Structures are given as structure tokens and as C-alpha cells.
Coordinates of C-alpha atoms in Angstrom, one line a residue:
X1 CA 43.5 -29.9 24.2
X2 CA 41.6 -28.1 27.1
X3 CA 38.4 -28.2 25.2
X4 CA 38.1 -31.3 24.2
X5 CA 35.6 -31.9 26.5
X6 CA 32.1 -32.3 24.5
X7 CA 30.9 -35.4 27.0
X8 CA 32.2 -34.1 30.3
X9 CA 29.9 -32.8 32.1
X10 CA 30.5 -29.1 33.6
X11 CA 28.3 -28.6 36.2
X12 CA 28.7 -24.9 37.7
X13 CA 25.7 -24.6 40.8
X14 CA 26.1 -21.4 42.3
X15 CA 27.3 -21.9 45.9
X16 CA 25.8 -18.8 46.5
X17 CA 21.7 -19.2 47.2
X18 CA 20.2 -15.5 46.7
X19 CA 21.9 -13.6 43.6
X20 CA 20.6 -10.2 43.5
X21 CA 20.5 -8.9 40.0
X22 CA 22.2 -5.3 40.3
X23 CA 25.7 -4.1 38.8
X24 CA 27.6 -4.3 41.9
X25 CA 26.3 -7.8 42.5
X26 CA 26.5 -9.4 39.6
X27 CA 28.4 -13.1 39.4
X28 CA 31.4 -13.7 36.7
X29 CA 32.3 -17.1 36.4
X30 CA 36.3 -17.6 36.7
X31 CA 38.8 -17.6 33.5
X32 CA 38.4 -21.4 33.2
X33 CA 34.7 -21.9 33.7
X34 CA 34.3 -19.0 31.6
X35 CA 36.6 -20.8 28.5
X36 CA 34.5 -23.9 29.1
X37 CA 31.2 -22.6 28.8
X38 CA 31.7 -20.9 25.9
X39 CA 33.5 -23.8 24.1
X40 CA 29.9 -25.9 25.1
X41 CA 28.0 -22.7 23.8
X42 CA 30.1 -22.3 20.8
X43 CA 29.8 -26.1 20.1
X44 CA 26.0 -25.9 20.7
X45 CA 26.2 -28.8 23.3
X46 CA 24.9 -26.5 26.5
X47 CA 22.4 -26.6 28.8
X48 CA 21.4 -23.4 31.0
X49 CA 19.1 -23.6 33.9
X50 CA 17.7 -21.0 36.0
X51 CA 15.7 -20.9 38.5
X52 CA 14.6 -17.3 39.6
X53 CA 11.9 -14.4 41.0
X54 CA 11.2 -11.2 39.2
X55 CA 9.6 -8.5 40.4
X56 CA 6.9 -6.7 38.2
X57 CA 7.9 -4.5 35.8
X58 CA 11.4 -4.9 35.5
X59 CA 13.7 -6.1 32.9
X60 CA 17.1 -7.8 33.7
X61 CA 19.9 -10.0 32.3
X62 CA 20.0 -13.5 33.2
X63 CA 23.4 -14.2 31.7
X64 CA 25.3 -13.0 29.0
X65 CA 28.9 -14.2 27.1
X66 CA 31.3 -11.0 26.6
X67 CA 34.5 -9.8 26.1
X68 CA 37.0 -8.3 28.5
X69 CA 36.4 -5.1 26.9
X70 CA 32.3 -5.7 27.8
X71 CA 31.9 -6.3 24.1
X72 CA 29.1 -9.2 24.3
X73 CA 28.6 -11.9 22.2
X74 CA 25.4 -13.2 23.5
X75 CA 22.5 -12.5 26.4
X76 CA 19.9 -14.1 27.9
X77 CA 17.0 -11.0 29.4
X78 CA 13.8 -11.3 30.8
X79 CA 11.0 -8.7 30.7
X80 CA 7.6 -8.9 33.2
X81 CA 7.0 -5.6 31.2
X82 CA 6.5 -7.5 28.3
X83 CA 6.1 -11.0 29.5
X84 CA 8.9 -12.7 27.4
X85 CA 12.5 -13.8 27.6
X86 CA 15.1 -12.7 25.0
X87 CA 17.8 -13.8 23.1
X88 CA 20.2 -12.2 21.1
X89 CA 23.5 -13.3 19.6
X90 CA 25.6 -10.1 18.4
X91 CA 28.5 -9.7 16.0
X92 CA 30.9 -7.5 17.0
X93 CA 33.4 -7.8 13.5
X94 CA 29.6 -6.7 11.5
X95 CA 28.8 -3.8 13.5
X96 CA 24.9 -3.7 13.8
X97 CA 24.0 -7.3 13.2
X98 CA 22.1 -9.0 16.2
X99 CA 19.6 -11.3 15.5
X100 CA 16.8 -11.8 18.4
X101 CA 14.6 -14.3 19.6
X102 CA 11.9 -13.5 21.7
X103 CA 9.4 -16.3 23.7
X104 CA 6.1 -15.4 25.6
X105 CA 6.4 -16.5 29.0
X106 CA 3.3 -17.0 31.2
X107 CA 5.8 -17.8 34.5
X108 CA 7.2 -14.0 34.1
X109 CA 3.2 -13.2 35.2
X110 CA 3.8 -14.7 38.4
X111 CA 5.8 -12.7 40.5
X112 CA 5.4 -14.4 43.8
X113 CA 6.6 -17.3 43.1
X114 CA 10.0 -19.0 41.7
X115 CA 10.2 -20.6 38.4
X116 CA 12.4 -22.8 36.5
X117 CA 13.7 -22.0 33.1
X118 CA 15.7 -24.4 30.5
X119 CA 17.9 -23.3 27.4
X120 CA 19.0 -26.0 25.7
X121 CA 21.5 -25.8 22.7
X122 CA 22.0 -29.0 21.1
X123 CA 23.3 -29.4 17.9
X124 CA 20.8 -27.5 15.5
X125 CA 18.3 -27.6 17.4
X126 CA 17.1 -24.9 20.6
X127 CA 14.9 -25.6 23.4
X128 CA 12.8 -23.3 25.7
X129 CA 10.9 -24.3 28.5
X130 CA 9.3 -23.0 31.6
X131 CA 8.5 -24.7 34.7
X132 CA 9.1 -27.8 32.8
X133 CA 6.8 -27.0 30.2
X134 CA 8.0 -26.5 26.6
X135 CA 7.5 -23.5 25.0
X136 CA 10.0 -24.1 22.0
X137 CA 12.0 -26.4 20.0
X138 CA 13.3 -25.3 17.1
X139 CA 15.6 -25.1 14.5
X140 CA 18.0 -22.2 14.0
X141 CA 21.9 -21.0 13.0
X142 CA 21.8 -17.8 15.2
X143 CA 24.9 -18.2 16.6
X144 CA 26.9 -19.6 13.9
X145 CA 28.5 -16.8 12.7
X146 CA 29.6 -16.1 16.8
X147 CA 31.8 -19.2 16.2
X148 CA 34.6 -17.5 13.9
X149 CA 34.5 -14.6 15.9
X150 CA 34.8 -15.3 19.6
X151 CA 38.1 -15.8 20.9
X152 CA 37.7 -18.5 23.9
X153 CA 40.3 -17.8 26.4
X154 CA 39.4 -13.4 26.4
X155 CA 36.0 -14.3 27.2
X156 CA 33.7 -13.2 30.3
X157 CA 30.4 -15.1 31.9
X158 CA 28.0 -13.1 33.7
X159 CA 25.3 -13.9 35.4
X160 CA 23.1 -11.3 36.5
X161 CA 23.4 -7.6 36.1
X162 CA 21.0 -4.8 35.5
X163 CA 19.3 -4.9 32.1
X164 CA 18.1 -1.4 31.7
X165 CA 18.7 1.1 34.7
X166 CA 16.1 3.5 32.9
X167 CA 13.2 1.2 32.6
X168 CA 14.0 -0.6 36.4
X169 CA 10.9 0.1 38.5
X170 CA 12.4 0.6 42.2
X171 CA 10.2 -0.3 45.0
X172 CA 9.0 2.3 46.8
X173 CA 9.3 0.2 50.4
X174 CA 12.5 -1.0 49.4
X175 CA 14.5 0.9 46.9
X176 CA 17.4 -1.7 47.2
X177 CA 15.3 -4.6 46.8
X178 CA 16.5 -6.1 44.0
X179 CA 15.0 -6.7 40.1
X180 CA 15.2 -10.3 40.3
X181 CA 16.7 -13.0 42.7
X182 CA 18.7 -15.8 41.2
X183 CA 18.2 -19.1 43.3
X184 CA 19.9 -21.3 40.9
X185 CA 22.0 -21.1 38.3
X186 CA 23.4 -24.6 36.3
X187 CA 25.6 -25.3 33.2
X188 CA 25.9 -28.5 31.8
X189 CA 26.6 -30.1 28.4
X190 CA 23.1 -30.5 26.2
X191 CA 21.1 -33.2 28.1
X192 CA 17.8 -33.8 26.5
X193 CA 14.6 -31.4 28.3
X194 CA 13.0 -35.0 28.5
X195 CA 15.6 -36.2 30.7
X196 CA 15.4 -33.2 32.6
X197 CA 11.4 -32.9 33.5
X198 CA 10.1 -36.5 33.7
X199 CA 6.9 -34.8 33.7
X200 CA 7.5 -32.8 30.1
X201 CA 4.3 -30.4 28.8
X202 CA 5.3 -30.2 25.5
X203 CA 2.8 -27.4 23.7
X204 CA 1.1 -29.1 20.8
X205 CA 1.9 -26.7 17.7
X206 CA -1.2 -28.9 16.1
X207 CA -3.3 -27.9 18.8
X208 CA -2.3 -24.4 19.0
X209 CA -2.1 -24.3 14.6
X210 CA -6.2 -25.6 15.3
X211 CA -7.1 -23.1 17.9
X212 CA -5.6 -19.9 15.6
X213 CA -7.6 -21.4 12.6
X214 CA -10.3 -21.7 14.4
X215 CA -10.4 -18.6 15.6
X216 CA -9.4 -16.6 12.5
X217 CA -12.3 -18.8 10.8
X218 CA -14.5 -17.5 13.6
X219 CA -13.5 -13.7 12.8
X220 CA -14.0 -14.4 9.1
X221 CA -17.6 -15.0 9.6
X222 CA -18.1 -12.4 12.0
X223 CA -16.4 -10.1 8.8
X224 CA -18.2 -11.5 6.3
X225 CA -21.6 -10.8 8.5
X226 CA -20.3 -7.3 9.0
X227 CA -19.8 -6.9 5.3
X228 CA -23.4 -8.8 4.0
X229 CA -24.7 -6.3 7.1
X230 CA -22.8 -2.9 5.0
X231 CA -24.0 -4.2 1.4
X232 CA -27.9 -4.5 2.8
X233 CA -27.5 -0.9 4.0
X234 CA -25.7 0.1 0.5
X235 CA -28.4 -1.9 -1.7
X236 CA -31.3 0.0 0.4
X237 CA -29.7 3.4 -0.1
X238 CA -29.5 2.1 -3.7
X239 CA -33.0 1.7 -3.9
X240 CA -34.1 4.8 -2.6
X241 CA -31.8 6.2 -4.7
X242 CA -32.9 4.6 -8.3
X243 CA -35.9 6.3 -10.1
X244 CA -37.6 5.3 -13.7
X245 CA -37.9 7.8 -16.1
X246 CA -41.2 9.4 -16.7
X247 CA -43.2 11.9 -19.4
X248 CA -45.3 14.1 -16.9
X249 CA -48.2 16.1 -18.4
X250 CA -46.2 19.0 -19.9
X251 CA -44.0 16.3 -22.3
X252 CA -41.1 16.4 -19.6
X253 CA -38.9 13.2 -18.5
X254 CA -39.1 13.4 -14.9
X255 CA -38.1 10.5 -11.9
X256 CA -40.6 8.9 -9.7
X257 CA -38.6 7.2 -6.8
X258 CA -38.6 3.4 -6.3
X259 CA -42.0 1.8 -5.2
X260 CA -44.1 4.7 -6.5
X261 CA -47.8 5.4 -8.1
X262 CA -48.2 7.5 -10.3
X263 CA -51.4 8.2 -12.1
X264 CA -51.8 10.2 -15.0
X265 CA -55.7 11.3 -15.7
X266 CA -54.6 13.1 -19.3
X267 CA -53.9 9.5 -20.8
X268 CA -56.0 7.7 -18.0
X269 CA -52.7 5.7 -17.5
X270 CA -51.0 4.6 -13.9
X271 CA -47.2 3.7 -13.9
X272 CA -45.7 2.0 -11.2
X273 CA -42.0 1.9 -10.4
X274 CA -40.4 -0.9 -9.0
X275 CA -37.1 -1.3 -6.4
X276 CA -35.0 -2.5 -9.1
X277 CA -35.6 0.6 -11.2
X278 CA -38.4 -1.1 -13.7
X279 CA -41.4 1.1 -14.8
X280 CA -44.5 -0.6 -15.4
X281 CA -47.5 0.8 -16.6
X282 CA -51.5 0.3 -17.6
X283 CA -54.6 1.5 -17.9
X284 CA -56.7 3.0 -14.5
X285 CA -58.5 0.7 -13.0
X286 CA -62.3 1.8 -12.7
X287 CA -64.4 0.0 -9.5
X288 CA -67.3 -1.7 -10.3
X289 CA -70.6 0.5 -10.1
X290 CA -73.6 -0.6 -9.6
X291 CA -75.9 1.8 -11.0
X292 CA -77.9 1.6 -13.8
X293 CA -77.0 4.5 -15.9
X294 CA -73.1 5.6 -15.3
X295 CA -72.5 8.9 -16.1
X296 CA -69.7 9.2 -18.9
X297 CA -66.1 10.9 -17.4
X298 CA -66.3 14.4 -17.5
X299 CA -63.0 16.0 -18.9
X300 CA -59.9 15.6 -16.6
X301 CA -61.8 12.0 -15.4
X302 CA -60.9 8.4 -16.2
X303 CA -63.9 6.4 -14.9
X304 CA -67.7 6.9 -15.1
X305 CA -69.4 7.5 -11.9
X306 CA -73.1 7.1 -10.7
X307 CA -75.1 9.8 -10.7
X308 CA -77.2 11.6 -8.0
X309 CA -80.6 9.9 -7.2
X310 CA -83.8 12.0 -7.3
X311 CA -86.8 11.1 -4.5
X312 CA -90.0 10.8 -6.4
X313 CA -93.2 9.4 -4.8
X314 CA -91.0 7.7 -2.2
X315 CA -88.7 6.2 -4.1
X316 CA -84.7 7.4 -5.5
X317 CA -84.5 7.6 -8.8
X318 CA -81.3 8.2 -10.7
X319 CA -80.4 11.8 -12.3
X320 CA -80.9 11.1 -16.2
X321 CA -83.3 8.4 -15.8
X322 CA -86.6 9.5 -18.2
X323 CA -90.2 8.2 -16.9
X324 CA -92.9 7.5 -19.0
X325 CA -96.8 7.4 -17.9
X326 CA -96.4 3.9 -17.5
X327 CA -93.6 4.2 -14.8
X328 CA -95.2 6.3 -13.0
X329 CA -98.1 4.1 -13.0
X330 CA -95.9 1.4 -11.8
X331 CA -94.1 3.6 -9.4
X332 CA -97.2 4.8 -8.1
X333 CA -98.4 1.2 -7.1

């Protein structure tokens, strides 16, 4: 059969250097090449390579797998308006149903330079790298359903043609100048990315799992400081706002704010109110007087008080104090 082919190797390099990515220049592979490539991508034993230049905000197909009747199957896009390159694998017998996967890329940043892309599709597994540098190898069915639907020998390769005439940015020096310039373009059965970049950066999920949990851990803290920050506020606007119950003078419950004094004179009582909304009270304190002969409190008074001193033969006596003829005999000396 003409597709029995799963370890020949189907190399198709562009003969053509410079590929400019518009619709009247895009490349479609011949009827045969076409049927082989799909049988690799169908048999998920394919390798795509690319090596290209995009210009800044622009989006454009880097290959795609259709119909005669432009019906596709499957595309390959890059964005440098949103920095990633996209997959999607489309039924056409259940109308609606793509499924998508899309990859940061840090090479669509650079737009002065080329860079080398790999899609490998091996057996369940797919591989995404960059400039030799892997950004993904995972495990995924997203084209199995493709396999009962696409008929091999009606099929179409592209490579290249405008993405999205809408969204294409033209340059205002050169409003020909293409989205992106295809330098290379090869297809080949799966061959291993290792075997491909003998100098392989493969991106430690470890690593990367370490750095996120290190940096949501980081955010946690600064949340939880934030929050221990908003409940200090909330617990001092508490306190202000907590009293203690209180009889004033007239019989009345009243509140006396947190941290408070009050005195009462009536009772000779003080009451003190504490932040946590605890009243505490006791008897006035009275300083010490040093005086003979306090005066008793007169009404509306809690604590004696010296009284006022009279001047009598030099000397101050205190108010109340009663002299005899022998005081004043001993005053007098």
C-alpha cells in the first residue's frame, strides 16, 4: 500500500529560501506529499520544523491540513500579539468541536531575529520546542477523533497564508512587507527532539512547580499580613467602639467609652473602664495631708482637706486650732 511507509523518512525542505506569509504566496505541497504527510500526522509519527521571522504584532498560519473544499482539519498559528503558538485539531462531521492548544513562546518576542521551532508527534506523546529549548512534552488524544474523519488522498498542505487579515498590522514603510518569512520548512517521520538538538534545554516542570509555590507562598504571607493589618484596624475601631454600662447620678445606665475615668463624688466611688469592655470600680483615692487637723468633706466632697493657716505672733497656725494660755506662752518664746 502507498502508506505503508511509517520508517521512511519524508523529508520535504522547501527549495524555496524566503516564503512570504500572504494569500497569494502561500506554498501547497503536491497531491503526493500532501497524502504522505497526513498519513505520518494521522499516524502520529511526524516531525515539523520551522524555522521563521515574525514581525510584531501580527498573527499568521504556519501550516495547516485541509480539504479541497478549504475545510481544515488541523493548523499550526503563531501570535507576537500574544506571544504563543497554537494548535487546533477541528472536526468537521461534529460541527463546532476544536480543541486548542496554546504554548508561551519567548522567541515570538524577538522579532529581529530567526528562530527554530519543533512539533513533534510521536505516538501519544507531543513535543514543543523553541530554539532547541523544550517547552512541552506531553501527553494528549487531540487528534484522534481526526483519524476516522480525514480522507487521505482529498487532502491539502499549506504552508503559510494569512491568519487573520483584520488583526495583520501592515508596515507603514512597507505595506507589502510581509507578516512572517519562512526560511525553512521540514517534514519528517517522529525523530526524537534529543536527536534533533544535541544541545536540548529541557524546562524543569520541578523547578518551575518550586518557583510558582514559592511564589504563591510568598503572596500568602503578604495576604495574611494584609489581613492581620485589617483585623488590628477592625479590633481598634472595636475598642473605641465598646463602653461599660454605668448608673450616673440621676439612677440612669449610661456608657463611658473604653479607657475612661469616671468619678462619682455622690458615692465617693471612681469606675474605670477597660479596652475589652470590663468596668472596674473603688473607692476615691484621698492624697496624704500633712496637716494636723483635716477638715472633714464638706457636702458634694470625698476627701478632707487642710485648712487655712492663721499668722499669729509670727508663726501660721491652722484654722480650728484652739490656744490655751500656755500656748501662747510657748508660742511667745
Amino acid at each position: 500500500m502507498l502508506f505503508n511507509c511509517y520508517f521512511v523518512t519524508i523529508i520535504l525542505k522547501l527549495t524555496i529560501f524566503y516564503i512570504f506569509i500572504l494569500i497569494k504566496s502561500a506554498y501547497e505541497l503536491d497531491t503526493k506529499k500532501s497524502e504522505l504527510l497526513a498519513h505520518l500526522f494521522i499516524s502520529r509519527n511526524l516531525t515539523l520544523k520551522f524555522e521563521l521571522l515574525q514581525k510584531n504584532g501580527t498573527e499568521a498560519n504556519l501550516f495547516s491540513i485541509s480539504e479541497r473544499d478549504s475545510n481544515k482539519y488541523f493548523r499550526i498559528s503563531t501570535s507576537t500579539i500574544k506571544k504563543t503558538i497554537l494548535l487546533e485539531f477541528i472536526s468537521n462531521i461534529d460541527v463546532g468541536r476544536v480543541k486548542r492548544l496554546e504554548i508561551l513562546s519567548q522567541s515570538l518576542e524577538d522579532y529581529s531575529n530567526f528562530h527554530l521551532f519543533h512539533i513533534i508527534f510521536n505516538g501519544p506523546w507531543l513535543t514543543i520546542a523553541e530554539d532547541c529549548k523544550q517547552l512541552i512534552k506531553i501527553q494528549e488524544d487531540l487528534n484522534d477523533h481526526l483519524m476516522y474523519e480525514m480522507q487521505i488522498d482529498s487532502l491539502i498542505t499549506t504552508i503559510g497564508e494569512n491568519y487573520a487579515e483584520g488583526k495583520k498590522i501592515k508596515n507603514n514603510e512597507n505595506n507589502n512587507s510581509p507578516n512572517i518569512v519562512l526560511r525553512e520548512f521540514t517534514a519528517d517521520i517522529a525523530i526524537p527532539l534529543e536527536m534533533q538538538c544535541p544541545k536540548l534545554q529541557i524546562r524543569s516542570e520541578r523547578d518551575e512547580r518550586t518557583s510558582e509555590i514559592s511564589e504563591i507562598y510568598q503572596k500568602m504571607l503578604e495576604i495574611n499580613l494584609k489581613f492581620s493589618q485589617i483585623e488590628q484596624q477592625i479590633y481598634q475601631i472595636e475598642m473605641h467602639q465598646r463602653g461599660c454600662p454605668i448608673l450616673d447620678n440621676s439612677g440612669k445606665t449610661t456608657i463611658i467609652a473604653s479607657g475612661s475615668l469616671v468619678q462619682n463624688y455622690t458615692e465617693c466611688s471612681e469606675c474605670h473602664c477597660d479596652y475589652e469592655g470590663n468596668l472596674y470600680c473603688k473607692s476615691i483615692g484621698c492624697p496624704f495631708l500633712n496637716c494636723a487637723y483635716p477638715l472633714p468633706p464638706l457636702p458634694g466632697q470625698c476627701c478632707p482637706q487642710c485648712g487655712k493657716r492663721c499668722l499669729f505672733n509670727g508663726r501660721f497656725l491652722r484654722k480650728w486650732r484652739t490656744l490655751f494660755a500656755k500656748d501662747l506662752h510657748l508660742l511667745s518664746l
